[in-house]
mmCIF file of C-alpha atoms in Angstrom:
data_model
loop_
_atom_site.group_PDB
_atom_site.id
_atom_site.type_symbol
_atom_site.label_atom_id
_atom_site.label_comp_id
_atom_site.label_asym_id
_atom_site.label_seq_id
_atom_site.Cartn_x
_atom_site.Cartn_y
_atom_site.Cartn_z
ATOM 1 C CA UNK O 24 -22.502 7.970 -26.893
ATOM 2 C CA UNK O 25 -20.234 5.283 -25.502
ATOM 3 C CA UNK O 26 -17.789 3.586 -27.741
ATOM 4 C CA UNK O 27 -17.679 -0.155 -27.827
ATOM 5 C CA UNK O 28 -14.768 -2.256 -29.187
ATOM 6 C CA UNK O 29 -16.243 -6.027 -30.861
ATOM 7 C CA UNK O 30 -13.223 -8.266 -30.908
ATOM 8 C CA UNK O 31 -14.331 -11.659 -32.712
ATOM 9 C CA UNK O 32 -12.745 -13.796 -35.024
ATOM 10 C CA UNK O 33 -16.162 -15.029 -36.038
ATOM 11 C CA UNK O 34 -17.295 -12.596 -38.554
ATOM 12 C CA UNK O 35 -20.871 -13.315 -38.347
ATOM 13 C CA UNK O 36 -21.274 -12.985 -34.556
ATOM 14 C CA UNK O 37 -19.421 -8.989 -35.001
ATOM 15 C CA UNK O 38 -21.741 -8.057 -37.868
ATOM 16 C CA UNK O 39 -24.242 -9.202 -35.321
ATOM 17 C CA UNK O 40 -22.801 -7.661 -32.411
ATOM 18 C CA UNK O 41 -22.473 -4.459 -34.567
ATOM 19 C CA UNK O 42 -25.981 -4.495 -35.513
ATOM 20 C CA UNK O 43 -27.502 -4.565 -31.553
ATOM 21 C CA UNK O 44 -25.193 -2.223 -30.394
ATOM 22 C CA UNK O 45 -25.428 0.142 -32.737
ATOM 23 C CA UNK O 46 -29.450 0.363 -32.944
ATOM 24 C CA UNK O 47 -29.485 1.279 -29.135
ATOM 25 C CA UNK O 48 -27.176 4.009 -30.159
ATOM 26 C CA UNK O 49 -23.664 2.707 -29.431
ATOM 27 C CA UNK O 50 -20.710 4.016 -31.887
ATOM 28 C CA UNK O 51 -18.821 0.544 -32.608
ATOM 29 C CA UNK O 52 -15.626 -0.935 -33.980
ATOM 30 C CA UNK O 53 -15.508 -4.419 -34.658
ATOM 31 C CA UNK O 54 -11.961 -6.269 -35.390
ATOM 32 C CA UNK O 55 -11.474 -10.101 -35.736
ATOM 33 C CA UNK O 56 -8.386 -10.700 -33.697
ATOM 34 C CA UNK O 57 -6.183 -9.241 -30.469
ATOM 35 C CA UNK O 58 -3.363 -7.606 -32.495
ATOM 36 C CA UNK O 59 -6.209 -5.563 -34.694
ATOM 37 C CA UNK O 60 -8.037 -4.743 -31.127
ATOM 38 C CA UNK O 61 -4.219 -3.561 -29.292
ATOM 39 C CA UNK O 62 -3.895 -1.046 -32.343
ATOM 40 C CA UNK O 63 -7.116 -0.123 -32.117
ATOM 41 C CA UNK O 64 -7.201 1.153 -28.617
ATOM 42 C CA UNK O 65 -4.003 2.654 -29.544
ATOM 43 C CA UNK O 66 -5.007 4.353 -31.731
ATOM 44 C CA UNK O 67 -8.203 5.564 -29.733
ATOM 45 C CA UNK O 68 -10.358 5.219 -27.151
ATOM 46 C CA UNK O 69 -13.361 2.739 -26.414
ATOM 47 C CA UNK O 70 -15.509 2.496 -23.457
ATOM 48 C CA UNK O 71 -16.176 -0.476 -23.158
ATOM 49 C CA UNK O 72 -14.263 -3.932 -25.315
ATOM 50 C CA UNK O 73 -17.312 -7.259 -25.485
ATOM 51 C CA UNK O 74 -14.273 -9.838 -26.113
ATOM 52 C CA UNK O 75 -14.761 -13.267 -27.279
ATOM 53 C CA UNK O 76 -12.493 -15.863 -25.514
ATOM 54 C CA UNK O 77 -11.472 -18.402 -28.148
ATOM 55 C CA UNK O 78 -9.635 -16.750 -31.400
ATOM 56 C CA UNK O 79 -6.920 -18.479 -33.313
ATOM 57 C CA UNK O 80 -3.260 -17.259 -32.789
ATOM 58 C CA UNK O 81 -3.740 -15.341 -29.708
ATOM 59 C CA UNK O 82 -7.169 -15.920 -27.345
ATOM 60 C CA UNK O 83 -9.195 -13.492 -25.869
ATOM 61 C CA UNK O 84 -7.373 -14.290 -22.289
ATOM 62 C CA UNK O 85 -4.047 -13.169 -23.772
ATOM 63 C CA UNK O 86 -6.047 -9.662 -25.321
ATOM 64 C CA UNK O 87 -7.624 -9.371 -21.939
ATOM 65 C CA UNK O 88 -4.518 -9.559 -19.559
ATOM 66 C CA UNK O 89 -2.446 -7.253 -22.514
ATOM 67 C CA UNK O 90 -4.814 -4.897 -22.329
ATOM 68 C CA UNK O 91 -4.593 -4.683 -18.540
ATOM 69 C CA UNK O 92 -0.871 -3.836 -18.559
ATOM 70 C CA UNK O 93 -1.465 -1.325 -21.152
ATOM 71 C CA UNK O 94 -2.268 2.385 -20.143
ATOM 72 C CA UNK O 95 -5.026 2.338 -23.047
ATOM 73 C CA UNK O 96 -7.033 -0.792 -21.480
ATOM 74 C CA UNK O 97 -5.907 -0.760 -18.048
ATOM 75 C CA UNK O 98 -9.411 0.494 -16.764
ATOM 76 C CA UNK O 99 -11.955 -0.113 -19.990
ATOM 77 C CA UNK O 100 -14.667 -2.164 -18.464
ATOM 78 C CA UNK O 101 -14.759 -5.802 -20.550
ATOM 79 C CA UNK O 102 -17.361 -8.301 -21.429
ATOM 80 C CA UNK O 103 -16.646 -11.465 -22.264
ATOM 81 C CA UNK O 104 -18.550 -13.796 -24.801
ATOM 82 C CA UNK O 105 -17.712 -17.327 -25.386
ATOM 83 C CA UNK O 106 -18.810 -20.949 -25.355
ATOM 84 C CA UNK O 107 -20.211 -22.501 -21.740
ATOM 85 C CA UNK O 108 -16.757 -24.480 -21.553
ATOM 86 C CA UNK O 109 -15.097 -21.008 -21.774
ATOM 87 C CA UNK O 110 -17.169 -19.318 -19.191
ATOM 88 C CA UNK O 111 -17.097 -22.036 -17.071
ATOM 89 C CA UNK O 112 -12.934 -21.727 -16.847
ATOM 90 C CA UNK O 113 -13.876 -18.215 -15.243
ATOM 91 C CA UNK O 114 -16.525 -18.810 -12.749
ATOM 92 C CA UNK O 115 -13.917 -18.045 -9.906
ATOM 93 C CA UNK O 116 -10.898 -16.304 -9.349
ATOM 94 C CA UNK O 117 -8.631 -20.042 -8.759
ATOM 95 C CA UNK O 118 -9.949 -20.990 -12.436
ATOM 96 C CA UNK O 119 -8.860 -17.558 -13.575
ATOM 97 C CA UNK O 120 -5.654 -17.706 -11.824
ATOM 98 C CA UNK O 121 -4.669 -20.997 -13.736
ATOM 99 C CA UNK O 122 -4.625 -19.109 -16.565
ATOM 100 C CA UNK O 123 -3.952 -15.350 -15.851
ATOM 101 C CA UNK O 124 -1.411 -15.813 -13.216
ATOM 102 C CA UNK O 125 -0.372 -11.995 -12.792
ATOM 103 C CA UNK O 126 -2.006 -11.010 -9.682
ATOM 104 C CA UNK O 127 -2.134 -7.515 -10.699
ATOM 105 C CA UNK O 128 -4.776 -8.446 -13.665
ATOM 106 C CA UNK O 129 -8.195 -8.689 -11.978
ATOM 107 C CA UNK O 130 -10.871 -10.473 -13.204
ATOM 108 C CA UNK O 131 -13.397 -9.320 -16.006
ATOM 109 C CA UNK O 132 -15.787 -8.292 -15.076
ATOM 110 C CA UNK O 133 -19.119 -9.458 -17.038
ATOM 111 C CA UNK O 134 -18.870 -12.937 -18.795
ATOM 112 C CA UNK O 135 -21.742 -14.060 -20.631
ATOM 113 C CA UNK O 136 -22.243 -17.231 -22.749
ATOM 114 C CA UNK O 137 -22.756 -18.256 -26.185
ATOM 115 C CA UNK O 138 -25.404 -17.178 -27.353
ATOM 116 C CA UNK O 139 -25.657 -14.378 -25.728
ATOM 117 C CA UNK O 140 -29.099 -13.098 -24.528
ATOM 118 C CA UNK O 141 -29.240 -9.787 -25.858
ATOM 119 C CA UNK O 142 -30.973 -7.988 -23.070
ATOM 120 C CA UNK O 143 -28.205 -9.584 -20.681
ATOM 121 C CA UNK O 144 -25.905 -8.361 -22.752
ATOM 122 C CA UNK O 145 -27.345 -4.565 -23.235
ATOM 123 C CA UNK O 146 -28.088 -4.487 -19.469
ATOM 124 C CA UNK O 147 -24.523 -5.224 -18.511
ATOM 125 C CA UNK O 148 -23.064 -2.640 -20.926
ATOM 126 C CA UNK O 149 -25.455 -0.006 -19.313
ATOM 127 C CA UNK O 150 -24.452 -1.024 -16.277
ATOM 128 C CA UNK O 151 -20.754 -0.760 -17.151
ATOM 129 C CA UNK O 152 -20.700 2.096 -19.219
ATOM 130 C CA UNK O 153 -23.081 4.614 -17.115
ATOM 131 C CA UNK O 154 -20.925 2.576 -13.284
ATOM 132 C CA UNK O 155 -17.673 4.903 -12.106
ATOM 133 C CA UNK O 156 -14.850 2.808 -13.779
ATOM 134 C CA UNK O 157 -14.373 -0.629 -11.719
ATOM 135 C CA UNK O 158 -12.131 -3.111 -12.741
ATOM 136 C CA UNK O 159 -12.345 -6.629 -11.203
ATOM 137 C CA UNK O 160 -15.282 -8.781 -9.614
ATOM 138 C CA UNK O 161 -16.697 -11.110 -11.959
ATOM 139 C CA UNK O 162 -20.150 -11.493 -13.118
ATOM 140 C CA UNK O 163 -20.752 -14.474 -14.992
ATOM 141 C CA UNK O 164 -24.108 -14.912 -16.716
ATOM 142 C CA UNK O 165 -25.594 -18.031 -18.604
#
């Protein structure tokens, strides 16, 4: 059973989130901000992280490049979720560059848009969770 790591400061969309993932079987731990999600993958290990972009204090982009310099996110596969606007900023690697500008933090590699499509969203975590571990190449999904 893979373990999945919901990081949204909207409580509504993890309680949803929570409530797909874990009737197709998926063990889950859902936090509402980037510090909570750092300590949690401290403290142990997830599978896969669906991140949402936009967060107050610190955004999804700052989680997303921490946990690539960290040795417990460096290689867990990450979906994001956000609003069009969001998911627009990512559609190629120049956009992503603007903000990320460490060339050693690849791009995510699913982002899907608010509101998600739940089969999109199931069928990339498959897809992630069951693929050899690839960080990088972005997939972005209305």
């Amino acid at each position: 059973m893979s373990r999945i790591l919901v990081v949204d400061d909207e409580e509504a969309i993890r309680f949803y989130l929570t409530l797909l993932l874990e009737d197709r079987g998926y063990s889950i731990k859902a936090v509402a901000d980037a510090d909570e999600a750092l300590r949690a993958m401290d403290d142990e290990p997830f599978d896969l992280v669906c991140l949402d972009i936009m967060m107050p204090r610190r955004s999804g982009i700052w989680l997303y490049s921490a946990m690539r310099t960290r040795p417990s996110g460096r290689h867990v596969p990450v979906v994001f979720i956000s609003g069009f606007s969001q998911v627009n900023d990512l559609r190629d690697e120049r956009a992503f560059r603007r903000t990320v500008r460490d060339e050693s933090i690849p791009m995510p590699e699913v982002c899907l848009e608010k509101p998600v499509d739940p089969a999109k969203l199931l069928g990339a975590i498959e897809r992630l969770t069951s693929a050899p571990q690839q960080t990088g190449g972005l997939d972005v999904q209305r």
